[in-house]
mmCIF file of C-alpha atoms in Angstrom:
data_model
loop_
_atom_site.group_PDB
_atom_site.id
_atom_site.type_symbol
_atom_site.label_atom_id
_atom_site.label_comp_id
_atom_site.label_asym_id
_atom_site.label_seq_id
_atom_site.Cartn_x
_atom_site.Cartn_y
_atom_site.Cartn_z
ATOM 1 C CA UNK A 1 -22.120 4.320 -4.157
ATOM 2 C CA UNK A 2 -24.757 2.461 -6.265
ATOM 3 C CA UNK A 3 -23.916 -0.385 -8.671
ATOM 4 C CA UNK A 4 -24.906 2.310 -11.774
ATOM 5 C CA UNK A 5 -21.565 4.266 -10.541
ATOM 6 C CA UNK A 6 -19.301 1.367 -9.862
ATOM 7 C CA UNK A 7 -15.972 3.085 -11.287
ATOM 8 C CA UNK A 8 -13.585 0.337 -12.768
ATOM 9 C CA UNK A 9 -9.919 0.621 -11.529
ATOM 10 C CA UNK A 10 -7.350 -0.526 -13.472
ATOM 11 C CA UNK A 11 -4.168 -2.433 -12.052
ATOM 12 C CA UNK A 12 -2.555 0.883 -13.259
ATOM 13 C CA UNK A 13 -4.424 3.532 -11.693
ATOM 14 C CA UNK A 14 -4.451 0.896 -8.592
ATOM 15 C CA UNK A 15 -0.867 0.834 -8.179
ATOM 16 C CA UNK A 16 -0.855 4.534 -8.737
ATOM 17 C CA UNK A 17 -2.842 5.489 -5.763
ATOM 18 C CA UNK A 18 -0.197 3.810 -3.347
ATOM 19 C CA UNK A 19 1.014 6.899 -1.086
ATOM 20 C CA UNK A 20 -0.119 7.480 2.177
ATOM 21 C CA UNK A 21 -1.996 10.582 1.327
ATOM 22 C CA UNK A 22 -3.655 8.653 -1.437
ATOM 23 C CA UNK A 23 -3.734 4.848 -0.956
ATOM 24 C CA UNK A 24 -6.114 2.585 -2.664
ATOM 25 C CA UNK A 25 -6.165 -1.294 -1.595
ATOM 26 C CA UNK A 26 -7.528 -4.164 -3.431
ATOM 27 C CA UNK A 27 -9.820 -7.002 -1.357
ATOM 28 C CA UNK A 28 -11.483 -9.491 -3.302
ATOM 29 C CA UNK A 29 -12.049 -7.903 -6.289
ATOM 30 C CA UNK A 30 -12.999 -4.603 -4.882
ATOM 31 C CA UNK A 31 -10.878 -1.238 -4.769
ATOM 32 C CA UNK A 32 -11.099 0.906 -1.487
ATOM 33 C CA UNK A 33 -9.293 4.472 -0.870
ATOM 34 C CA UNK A 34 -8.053 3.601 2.598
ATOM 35 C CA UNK A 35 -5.544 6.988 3.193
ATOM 36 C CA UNK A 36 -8.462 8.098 5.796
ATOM 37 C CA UNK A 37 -8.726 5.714 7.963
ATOM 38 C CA UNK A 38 -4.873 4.568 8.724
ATOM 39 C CA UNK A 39 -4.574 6.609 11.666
ATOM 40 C CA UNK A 40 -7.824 4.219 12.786
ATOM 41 C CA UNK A 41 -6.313 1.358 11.953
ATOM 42 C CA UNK A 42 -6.196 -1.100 15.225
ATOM 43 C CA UNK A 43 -2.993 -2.700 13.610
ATOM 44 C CA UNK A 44 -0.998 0.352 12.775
ATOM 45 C CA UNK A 45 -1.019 2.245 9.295
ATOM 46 C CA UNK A 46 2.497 -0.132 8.249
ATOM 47 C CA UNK A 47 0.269 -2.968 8.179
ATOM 48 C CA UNK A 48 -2.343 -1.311 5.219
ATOM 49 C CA UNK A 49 0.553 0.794 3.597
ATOM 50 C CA UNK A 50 2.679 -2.834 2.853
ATOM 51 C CA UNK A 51 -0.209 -3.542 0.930
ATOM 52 C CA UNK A 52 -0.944 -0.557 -1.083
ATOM 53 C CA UNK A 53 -0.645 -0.858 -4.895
ATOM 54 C CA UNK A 54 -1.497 -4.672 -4.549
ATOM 55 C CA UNK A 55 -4.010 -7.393 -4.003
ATOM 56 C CA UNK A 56 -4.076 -7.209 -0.013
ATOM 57 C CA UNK A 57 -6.864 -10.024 -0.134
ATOM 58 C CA UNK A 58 -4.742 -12.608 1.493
ATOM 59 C CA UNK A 59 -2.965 -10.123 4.113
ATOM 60 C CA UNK A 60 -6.835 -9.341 5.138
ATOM 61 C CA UNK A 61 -8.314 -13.227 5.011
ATOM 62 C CA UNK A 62 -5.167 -14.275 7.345
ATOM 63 C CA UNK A 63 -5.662 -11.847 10.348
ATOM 64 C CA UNK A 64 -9.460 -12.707 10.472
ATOM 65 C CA UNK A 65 -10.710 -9.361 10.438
ATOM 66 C CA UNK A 66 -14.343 -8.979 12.406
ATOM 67 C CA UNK A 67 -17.719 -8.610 10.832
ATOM 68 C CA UNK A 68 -17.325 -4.883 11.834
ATOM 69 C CA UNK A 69 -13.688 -4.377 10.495
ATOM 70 C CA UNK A 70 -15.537 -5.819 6.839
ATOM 71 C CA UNK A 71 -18.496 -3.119 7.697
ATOM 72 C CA UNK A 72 -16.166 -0.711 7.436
ATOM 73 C CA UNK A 73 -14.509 -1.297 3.926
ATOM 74 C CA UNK A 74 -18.364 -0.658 2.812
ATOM 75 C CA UNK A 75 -17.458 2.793 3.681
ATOM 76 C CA UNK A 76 -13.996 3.030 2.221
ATOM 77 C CA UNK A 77 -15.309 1.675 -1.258
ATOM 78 C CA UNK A 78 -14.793 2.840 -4.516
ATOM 79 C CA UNK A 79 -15.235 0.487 -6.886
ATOM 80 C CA UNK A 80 -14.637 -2.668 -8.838
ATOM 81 C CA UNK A 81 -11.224 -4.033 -9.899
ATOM 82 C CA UNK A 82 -10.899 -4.661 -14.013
ATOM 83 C CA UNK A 83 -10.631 -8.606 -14.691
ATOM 84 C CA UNK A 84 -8.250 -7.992 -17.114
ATOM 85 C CA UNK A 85 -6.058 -6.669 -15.524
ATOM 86 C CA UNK A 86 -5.489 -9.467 -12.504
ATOM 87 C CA UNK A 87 -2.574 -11.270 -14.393
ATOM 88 C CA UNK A 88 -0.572 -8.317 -13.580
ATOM 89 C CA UNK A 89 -1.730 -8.738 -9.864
ATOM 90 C CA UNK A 90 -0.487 -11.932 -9.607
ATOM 91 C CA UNK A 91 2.504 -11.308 -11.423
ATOM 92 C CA UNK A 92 3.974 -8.348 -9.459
ATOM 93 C CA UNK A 93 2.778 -10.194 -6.259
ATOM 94 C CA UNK A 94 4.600 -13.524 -7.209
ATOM 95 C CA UNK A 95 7.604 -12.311 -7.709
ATOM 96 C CA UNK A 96 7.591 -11.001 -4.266
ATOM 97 C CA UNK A 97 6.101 -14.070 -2.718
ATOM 98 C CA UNK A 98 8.883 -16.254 -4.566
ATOM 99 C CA UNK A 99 11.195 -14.261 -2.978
ATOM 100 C CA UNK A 100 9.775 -14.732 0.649
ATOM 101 C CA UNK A 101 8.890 -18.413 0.641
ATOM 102 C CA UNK A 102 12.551 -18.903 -0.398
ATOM 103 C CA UNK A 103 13.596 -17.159 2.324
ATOM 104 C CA UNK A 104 11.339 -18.991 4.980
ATOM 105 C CA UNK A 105 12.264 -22.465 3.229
ATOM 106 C CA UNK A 106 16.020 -22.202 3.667
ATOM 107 C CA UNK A 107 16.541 -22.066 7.827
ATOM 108 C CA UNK A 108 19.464 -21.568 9.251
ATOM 109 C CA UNK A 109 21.811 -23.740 11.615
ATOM 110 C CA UNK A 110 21.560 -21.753 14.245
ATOM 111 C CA UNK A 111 17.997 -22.516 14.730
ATOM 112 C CA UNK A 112 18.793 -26.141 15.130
ATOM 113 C CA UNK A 113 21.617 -25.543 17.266
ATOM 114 C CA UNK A 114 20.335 -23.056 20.255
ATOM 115 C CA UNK A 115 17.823 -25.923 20.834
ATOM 116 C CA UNK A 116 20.315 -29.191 20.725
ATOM 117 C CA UNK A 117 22.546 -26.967 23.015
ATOM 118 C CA UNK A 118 20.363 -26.510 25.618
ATOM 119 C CA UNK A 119 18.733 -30.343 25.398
ATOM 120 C CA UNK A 120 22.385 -31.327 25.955
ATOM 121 C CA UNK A 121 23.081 -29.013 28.592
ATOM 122 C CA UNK A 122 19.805 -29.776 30.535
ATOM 123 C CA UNK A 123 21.067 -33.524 30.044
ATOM 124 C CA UNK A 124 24.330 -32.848 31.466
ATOM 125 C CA UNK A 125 23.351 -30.512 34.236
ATOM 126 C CA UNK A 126 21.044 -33.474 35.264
ATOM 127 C CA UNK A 127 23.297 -36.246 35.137
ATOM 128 C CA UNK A 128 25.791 -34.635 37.131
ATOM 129 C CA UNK A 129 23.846 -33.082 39.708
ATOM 130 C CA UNK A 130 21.287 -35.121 39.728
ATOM 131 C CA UNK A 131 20.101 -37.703 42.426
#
């Protein structure tokens, strides 16, 4: 696709196109219909569908996909993502992301407990059967 026939995808058509028959993806600005290749995809089609109808920039950037994983987005391209329209990106994406760094920030006791638990044990297993 030349620049002359860049098509400009709203954040309206983008979350439209967000079935598995018809899934568009948004990295860095730039739209790609990715339905035909997430039977190729090395990390399984869940990974690409949890991002449809959304800015998957920052799911992409934090595997560290390979020179020829970004070769073949070239392929999958279909055009440019309207400016205007990224407020409502990051709006439907932070109310998700609130929801999952809250989640992550509170930890439960448990997790501090399996570990003291088997410190102590160790400790007592080793002062009474030690030398």
């Amino acid at each position: 696709m030349s620049s002359d026939d860049k098509k400009v995808i709203s954040f309206a058509e983008l979350q439209a196109h967000s079935s598995r028959d018809d899934l568009y993806i948004l990295i860095h600005g730039k739209v790609y219909a990715t339905s035909k290749f997430l039977d190729e995809h090395p990390g399984g089609d869940e990974v690409i569908l949890a991002e449809a109808g959304k800015d998957a920039t920052e799911a992409f950037e934090d595997v560290g996909h390979s020179d020829e994983a970004r070769e073949v987005l070239n392929g999958l391209y279909i055009g440019e993502f309207d400016g205007a329209d990224a407020m409502n990106v990051k709006k439907a994406q932070g109310t998700n992301s609130n929801l999952t760094s809250a989640a992550q920030s509170t930890g439960s006791p448990i997790t501090y407990l399996i570990p003291l638990s088997l410190i102590g044990g160790f400790l007592a297993w080793r002062f009474y059967f030690g030398p």
